[in-house]
JSON list of C-alpha atoms and ligand atoms in Angstrom, two decimals:
[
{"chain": "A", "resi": 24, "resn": "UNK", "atom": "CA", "xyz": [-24.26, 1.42, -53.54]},
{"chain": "A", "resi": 25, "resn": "UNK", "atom": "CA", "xyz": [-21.13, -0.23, -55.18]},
{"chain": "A", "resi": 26, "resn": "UNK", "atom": "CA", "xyz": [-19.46, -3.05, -54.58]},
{"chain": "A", "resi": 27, "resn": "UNK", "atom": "CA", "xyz": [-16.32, -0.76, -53.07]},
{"chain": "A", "resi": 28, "resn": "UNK", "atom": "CA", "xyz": [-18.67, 1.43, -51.29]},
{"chain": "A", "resi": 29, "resn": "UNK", "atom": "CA", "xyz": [-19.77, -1.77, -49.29]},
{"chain": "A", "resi": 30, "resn": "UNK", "atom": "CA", "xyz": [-16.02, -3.31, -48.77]},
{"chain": "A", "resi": 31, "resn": "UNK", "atom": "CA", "xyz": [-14.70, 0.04, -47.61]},
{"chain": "A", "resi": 32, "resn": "UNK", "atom": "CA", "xyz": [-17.56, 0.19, -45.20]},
{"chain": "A", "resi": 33, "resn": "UNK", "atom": "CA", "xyz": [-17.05, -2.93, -44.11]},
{"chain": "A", "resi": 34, "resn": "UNK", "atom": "CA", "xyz": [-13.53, -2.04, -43.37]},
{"chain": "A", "resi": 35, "resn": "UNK", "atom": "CA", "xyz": [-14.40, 0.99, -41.44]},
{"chain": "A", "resi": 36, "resn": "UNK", "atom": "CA", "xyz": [-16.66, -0.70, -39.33]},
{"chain": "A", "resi": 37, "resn": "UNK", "atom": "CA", "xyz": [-14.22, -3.28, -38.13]},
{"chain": "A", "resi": 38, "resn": "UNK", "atom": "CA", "xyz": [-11.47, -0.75, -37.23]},
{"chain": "A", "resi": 39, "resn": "UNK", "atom": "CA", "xyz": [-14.12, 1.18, -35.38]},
{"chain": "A", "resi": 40, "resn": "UNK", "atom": "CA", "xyz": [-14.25, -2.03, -33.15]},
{"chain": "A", "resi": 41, "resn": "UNK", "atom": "CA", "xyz": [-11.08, -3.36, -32.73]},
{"chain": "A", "resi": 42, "resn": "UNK", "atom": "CA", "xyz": [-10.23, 0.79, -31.61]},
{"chain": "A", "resi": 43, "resn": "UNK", "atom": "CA", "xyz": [-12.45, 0.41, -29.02]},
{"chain": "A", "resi": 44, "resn": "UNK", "atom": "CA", "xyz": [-11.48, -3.41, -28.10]},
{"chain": "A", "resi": 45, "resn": "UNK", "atom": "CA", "xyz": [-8.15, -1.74, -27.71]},
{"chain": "A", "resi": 46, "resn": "UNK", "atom": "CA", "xyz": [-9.48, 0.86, -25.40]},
{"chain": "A", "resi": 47, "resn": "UNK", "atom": "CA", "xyz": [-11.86, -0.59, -23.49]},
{"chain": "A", "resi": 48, "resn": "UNK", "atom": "CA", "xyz": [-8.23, -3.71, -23.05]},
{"chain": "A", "resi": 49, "resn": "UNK", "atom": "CA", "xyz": [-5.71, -0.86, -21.94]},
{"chain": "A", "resi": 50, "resn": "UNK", "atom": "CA", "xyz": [-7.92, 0.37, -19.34]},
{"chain": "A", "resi": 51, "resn": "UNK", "atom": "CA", "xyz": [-8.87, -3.13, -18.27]},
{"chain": "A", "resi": 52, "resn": "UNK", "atom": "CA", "xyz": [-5.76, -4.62, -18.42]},
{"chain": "A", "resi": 53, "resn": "UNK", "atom": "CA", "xyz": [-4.67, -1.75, -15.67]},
{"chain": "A", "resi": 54, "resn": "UNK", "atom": "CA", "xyz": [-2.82, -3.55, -12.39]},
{"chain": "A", "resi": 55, "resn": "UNK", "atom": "CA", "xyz": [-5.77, -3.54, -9.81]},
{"chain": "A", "resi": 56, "resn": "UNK", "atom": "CA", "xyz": [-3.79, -2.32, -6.83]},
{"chain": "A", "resi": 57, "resn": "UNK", "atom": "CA", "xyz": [0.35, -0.80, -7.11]},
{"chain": "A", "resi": 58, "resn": "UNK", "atom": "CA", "xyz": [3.00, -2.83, -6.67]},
{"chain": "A", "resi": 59, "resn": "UNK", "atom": "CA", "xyz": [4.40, -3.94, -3.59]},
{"chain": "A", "resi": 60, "resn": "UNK", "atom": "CA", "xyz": [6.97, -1.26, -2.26]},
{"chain": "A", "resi": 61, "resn": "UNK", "atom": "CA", "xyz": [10.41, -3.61, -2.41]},
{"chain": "A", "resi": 62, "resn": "UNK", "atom": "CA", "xyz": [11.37, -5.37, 0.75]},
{"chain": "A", "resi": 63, "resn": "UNK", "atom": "CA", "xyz": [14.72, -4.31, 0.23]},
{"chain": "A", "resi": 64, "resn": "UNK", "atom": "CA", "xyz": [14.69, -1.32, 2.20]},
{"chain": "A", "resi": 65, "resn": "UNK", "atom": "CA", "xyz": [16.01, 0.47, 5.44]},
{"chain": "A", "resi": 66, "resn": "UNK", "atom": "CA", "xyz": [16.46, -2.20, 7.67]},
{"chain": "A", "resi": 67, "resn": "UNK", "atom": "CA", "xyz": [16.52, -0.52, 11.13]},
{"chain": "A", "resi": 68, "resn": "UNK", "atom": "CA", "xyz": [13.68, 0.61, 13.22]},
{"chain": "A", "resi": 69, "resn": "UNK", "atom": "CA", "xyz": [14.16, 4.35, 13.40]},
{"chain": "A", "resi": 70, "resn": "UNK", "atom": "CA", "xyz": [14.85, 4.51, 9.38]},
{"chain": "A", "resi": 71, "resn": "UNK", "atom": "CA", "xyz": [11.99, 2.24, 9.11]},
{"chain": "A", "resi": 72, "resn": "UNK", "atom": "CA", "xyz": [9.76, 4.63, 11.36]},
{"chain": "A", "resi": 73, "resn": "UNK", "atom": "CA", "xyz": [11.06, 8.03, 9.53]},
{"chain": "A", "resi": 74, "resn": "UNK", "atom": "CA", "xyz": [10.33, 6.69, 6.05]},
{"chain": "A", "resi": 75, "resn": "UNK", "atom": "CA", "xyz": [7.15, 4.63, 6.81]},
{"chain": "A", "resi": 76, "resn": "UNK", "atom": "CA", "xyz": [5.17, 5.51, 10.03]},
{"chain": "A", "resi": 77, "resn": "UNK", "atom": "CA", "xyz": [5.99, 9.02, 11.04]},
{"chain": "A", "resi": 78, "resn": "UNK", "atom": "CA", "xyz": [3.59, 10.51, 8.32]},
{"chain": "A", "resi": 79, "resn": "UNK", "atom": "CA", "xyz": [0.43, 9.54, 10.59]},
{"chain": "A", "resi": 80, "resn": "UNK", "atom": "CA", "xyz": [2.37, 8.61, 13.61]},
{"chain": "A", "resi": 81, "resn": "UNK", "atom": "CA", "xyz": [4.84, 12.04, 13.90]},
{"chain": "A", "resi": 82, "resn": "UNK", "atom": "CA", "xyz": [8.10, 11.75, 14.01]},
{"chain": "A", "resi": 83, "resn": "UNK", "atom": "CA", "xyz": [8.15, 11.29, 17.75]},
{"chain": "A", "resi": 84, "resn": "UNK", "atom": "CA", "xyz": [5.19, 9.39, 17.73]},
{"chain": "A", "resi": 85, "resn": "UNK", "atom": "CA", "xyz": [3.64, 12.01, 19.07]},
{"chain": "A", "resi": 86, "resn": "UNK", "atom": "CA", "xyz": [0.62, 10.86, 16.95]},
{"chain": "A", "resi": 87, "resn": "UNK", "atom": "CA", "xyz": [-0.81, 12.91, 13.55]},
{"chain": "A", "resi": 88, "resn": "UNK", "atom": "CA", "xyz": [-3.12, 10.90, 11.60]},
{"chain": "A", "resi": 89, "resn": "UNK", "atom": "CA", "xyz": [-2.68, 7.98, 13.37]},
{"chain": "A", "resi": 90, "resn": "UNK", "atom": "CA", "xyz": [-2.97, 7.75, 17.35]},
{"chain": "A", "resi": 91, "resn": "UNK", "atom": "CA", "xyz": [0.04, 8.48, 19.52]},
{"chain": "A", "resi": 92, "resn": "UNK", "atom": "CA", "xyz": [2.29, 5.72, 19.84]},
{"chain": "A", "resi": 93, "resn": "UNK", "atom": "CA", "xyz": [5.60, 6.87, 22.17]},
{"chain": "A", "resi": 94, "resn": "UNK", "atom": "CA", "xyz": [4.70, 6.06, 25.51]},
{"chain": "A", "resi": 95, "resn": "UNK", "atom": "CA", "xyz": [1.77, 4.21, 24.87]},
{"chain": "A", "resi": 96, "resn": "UNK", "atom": "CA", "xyz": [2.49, 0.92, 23.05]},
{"chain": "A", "resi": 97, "resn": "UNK", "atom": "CA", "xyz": [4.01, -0.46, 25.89]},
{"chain": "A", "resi": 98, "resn": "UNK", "atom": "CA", "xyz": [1.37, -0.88, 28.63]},
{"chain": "A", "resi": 99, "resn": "UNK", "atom": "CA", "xyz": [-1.09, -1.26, 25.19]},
{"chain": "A", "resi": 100, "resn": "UNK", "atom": "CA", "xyz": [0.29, -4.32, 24.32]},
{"chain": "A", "resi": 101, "resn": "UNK", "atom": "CA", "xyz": [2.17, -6.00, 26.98]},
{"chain": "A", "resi": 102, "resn": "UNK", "atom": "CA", "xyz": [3.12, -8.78, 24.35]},
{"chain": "A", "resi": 103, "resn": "UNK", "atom": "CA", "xyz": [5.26, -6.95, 21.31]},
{"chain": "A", "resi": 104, "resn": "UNK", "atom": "CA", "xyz": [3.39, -9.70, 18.71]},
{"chain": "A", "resi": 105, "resn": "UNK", "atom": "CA", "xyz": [0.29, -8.28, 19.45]},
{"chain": "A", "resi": 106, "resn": "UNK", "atom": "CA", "xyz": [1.49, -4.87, 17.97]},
{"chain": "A", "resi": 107, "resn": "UNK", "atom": "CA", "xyz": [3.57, -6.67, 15.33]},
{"chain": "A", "resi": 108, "resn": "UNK", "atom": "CA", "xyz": [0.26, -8.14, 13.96]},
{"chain": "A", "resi": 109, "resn": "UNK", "atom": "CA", "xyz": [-1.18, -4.41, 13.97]},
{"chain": "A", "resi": 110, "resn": "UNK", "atom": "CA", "xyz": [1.24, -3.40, 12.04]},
{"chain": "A", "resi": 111, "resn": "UNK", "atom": "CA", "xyz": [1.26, -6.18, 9.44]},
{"chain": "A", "resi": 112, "resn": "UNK", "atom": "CA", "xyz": [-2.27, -6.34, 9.14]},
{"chain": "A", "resi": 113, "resn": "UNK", "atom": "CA", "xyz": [-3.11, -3.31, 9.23]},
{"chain": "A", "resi": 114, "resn": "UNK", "atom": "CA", "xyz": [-6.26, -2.04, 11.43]},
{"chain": "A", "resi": 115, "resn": "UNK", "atom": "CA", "xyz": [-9.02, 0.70, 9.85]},
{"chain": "A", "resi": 116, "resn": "UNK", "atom": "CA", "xyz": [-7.61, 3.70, 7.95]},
{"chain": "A", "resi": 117, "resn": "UNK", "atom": "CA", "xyz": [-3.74, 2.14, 9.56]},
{"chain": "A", "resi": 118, "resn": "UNK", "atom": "CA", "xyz": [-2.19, 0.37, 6.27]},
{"chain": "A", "resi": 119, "resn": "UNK", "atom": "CA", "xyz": [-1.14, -3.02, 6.61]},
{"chain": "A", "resi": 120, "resn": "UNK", "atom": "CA", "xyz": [2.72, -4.03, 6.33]},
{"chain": "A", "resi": 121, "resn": "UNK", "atom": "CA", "xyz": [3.33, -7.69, 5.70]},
{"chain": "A", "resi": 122, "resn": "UNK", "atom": "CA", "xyz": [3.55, -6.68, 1.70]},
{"chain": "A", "resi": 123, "resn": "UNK", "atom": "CA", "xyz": [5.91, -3.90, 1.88]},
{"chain": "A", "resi": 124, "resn": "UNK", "atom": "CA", "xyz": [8.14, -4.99, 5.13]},
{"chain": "A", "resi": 125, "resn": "UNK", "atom": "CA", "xyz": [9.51, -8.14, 5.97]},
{"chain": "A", "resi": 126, "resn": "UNK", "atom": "CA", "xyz": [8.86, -9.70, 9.36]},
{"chain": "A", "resi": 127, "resn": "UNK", "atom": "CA", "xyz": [12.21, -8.18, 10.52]},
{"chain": "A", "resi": 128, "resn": "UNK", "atom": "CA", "xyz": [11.79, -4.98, 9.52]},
{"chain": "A", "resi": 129, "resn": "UNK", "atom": "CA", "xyz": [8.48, -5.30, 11.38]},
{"chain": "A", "resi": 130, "resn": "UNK", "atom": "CA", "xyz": [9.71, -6.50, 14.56]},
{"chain": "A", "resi": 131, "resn": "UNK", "atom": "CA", "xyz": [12.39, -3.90, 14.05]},
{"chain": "A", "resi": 132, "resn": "UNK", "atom": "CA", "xyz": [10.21, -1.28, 13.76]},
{"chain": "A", "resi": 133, "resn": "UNK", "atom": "CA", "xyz": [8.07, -2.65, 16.80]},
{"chain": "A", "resi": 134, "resn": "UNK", "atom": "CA", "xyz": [10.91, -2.23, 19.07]},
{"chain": "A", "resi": 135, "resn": "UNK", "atom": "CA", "xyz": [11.71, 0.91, 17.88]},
{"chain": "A", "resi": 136, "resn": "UNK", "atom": "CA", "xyz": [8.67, 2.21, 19.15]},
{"chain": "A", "resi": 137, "resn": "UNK", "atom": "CA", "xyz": [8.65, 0.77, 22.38]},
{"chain": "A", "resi": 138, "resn": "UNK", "atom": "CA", "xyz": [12.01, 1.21, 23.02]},
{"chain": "A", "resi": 139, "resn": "UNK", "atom": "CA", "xyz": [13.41, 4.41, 21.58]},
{"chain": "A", "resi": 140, "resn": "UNK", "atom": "CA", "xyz": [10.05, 6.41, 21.40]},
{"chain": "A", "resi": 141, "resn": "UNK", "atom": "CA", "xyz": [10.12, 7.40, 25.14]},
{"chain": "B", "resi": 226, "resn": "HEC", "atom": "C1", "xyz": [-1.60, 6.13, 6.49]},
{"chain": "B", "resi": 226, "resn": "HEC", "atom": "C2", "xyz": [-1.34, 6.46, 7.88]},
{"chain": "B", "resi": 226, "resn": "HEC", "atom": "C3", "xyz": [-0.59, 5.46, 8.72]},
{"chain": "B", "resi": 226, "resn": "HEC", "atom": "C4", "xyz": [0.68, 4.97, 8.51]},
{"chain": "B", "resi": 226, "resn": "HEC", "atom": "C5", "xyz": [1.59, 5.24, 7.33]},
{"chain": "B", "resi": 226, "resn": "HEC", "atom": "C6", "xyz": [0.97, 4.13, 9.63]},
{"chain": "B", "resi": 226, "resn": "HEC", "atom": "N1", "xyz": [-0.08, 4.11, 10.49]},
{"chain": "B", "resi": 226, "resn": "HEC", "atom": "FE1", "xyz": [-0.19, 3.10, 12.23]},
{"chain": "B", "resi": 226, "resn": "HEC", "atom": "N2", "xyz": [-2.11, 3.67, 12.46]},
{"chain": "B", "resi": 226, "resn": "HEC", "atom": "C7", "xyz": [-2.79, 4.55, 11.66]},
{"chain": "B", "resi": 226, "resn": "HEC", "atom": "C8", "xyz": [-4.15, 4.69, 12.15]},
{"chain": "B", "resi": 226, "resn": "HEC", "atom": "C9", "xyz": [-5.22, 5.57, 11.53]},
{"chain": "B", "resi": 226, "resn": "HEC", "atom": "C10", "xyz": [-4.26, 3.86, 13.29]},
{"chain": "B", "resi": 226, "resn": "HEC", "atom": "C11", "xyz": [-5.51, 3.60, 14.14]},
{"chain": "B", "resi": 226, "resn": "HEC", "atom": "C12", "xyz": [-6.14, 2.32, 13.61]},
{"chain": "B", "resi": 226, "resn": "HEC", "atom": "C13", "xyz": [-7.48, 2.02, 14.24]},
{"chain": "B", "resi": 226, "resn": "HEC", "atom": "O1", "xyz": [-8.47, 2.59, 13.80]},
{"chain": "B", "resi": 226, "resn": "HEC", "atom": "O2", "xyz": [-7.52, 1.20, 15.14]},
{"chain": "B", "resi": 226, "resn": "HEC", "atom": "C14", "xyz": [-2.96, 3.25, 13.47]},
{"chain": "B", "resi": 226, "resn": "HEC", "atom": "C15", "xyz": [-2.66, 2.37, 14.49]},
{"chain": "B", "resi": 226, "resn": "HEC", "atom": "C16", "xyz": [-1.39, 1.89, 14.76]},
{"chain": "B", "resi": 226, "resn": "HEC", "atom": "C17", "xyz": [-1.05, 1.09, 15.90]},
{"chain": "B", "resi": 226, "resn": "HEC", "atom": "C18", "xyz": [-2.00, 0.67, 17.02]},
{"chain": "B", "resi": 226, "resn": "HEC", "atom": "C19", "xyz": [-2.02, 1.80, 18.04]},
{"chain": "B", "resi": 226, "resn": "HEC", "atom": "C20", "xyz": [-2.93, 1.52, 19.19]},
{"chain": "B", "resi": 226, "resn": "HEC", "atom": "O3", "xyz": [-3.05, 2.43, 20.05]},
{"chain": "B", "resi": 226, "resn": "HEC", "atom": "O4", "xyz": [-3.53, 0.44, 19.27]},
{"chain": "B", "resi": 226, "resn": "HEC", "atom": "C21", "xyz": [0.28, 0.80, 15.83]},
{"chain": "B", "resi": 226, "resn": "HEC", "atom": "C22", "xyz": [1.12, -0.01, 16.79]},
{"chain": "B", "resi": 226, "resn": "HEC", "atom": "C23", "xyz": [0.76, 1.43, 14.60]},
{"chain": "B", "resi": 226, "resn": "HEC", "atom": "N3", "xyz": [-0.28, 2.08, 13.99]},
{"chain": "B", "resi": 226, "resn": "HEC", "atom": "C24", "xyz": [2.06, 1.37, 14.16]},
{"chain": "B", "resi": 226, "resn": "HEC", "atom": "C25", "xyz": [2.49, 1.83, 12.92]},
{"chain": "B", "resi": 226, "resn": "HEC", "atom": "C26", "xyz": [3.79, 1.59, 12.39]},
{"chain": "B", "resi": 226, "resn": "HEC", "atom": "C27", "xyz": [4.90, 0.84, 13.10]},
{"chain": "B", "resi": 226, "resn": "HEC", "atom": "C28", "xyz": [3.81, 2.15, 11.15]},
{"chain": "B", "resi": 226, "resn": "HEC", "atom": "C29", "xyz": [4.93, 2.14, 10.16]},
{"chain": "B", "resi": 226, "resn": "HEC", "atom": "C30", "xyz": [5.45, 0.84, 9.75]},
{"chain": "B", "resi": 226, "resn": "HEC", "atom": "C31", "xyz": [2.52, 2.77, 10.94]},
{"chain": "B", "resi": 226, "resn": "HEC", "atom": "N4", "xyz": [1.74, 2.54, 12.03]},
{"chain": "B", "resi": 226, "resn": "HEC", "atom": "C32", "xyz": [2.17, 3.46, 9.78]},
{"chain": "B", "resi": 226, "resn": "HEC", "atom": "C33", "xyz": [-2.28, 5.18, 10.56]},
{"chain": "B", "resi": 226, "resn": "HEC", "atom": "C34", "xyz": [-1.06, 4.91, 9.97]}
]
């Protein structure tokens, strides 16, 4: 085998790795979870509701996914921090806020659905 044989070999072999050392670094170098929705965002409670909760919740709060909120919430948490920290933390398959909604949009949203959910 000649000398050129050998270098060009050589050469091969070394792209062959840094291809995969760039493969195997784009799929590691992937963000582990997506980026925080923006805070910036509807600030009141029913815009908050509509764009964020009523998926699970219904739009009335009739419950979906989630359980049944309107009517409930109330007499389920006599103290509205208690459901605040429900909603920012988050509870089983029910998401947690604090990432995506500022403490004001959460204790907006809060009161929306004691106050304006029947
Ligand atoms: C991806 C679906 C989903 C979304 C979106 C969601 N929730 Fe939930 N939520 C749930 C589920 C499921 C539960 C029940 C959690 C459990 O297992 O205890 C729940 C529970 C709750 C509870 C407690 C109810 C109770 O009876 O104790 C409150 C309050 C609540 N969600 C409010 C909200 C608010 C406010 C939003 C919007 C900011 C929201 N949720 C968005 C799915 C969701």
């Amino acid at each position: 085998m000649g000398t050129l044989v050998r270098v060009v070999r050589a050469v091969q072999l070394v792209a062959a790795v840094a291809t995969a050392a760039f493969v195997i670094l784009l799929f590691t170098n992937e963000p582990q979870k997506p980026a925080a929705v923006p805070k910036a965002g509807p600030d009141t409670g029913q815009a908050i509701f509509v764009t964020r909760c009523a998926s699970c919740h219904g739009a009335d709060g009739g419950g979906g996914f989630g359980p049944t909120l309107a009517g409930v919430v109330v007499s389920r948490y006599p103290n509205p921090a208690d459901q605040e920290a429900v909603v920012a933390n988050g509870r089983g398959s029910m998401p947690s806020f604090a990432g995506s909604l500022t403490p004001a949009q959460i204790t907006a949203v809060v009161a929306y659905t004691r106050t304006n959910l029947g």
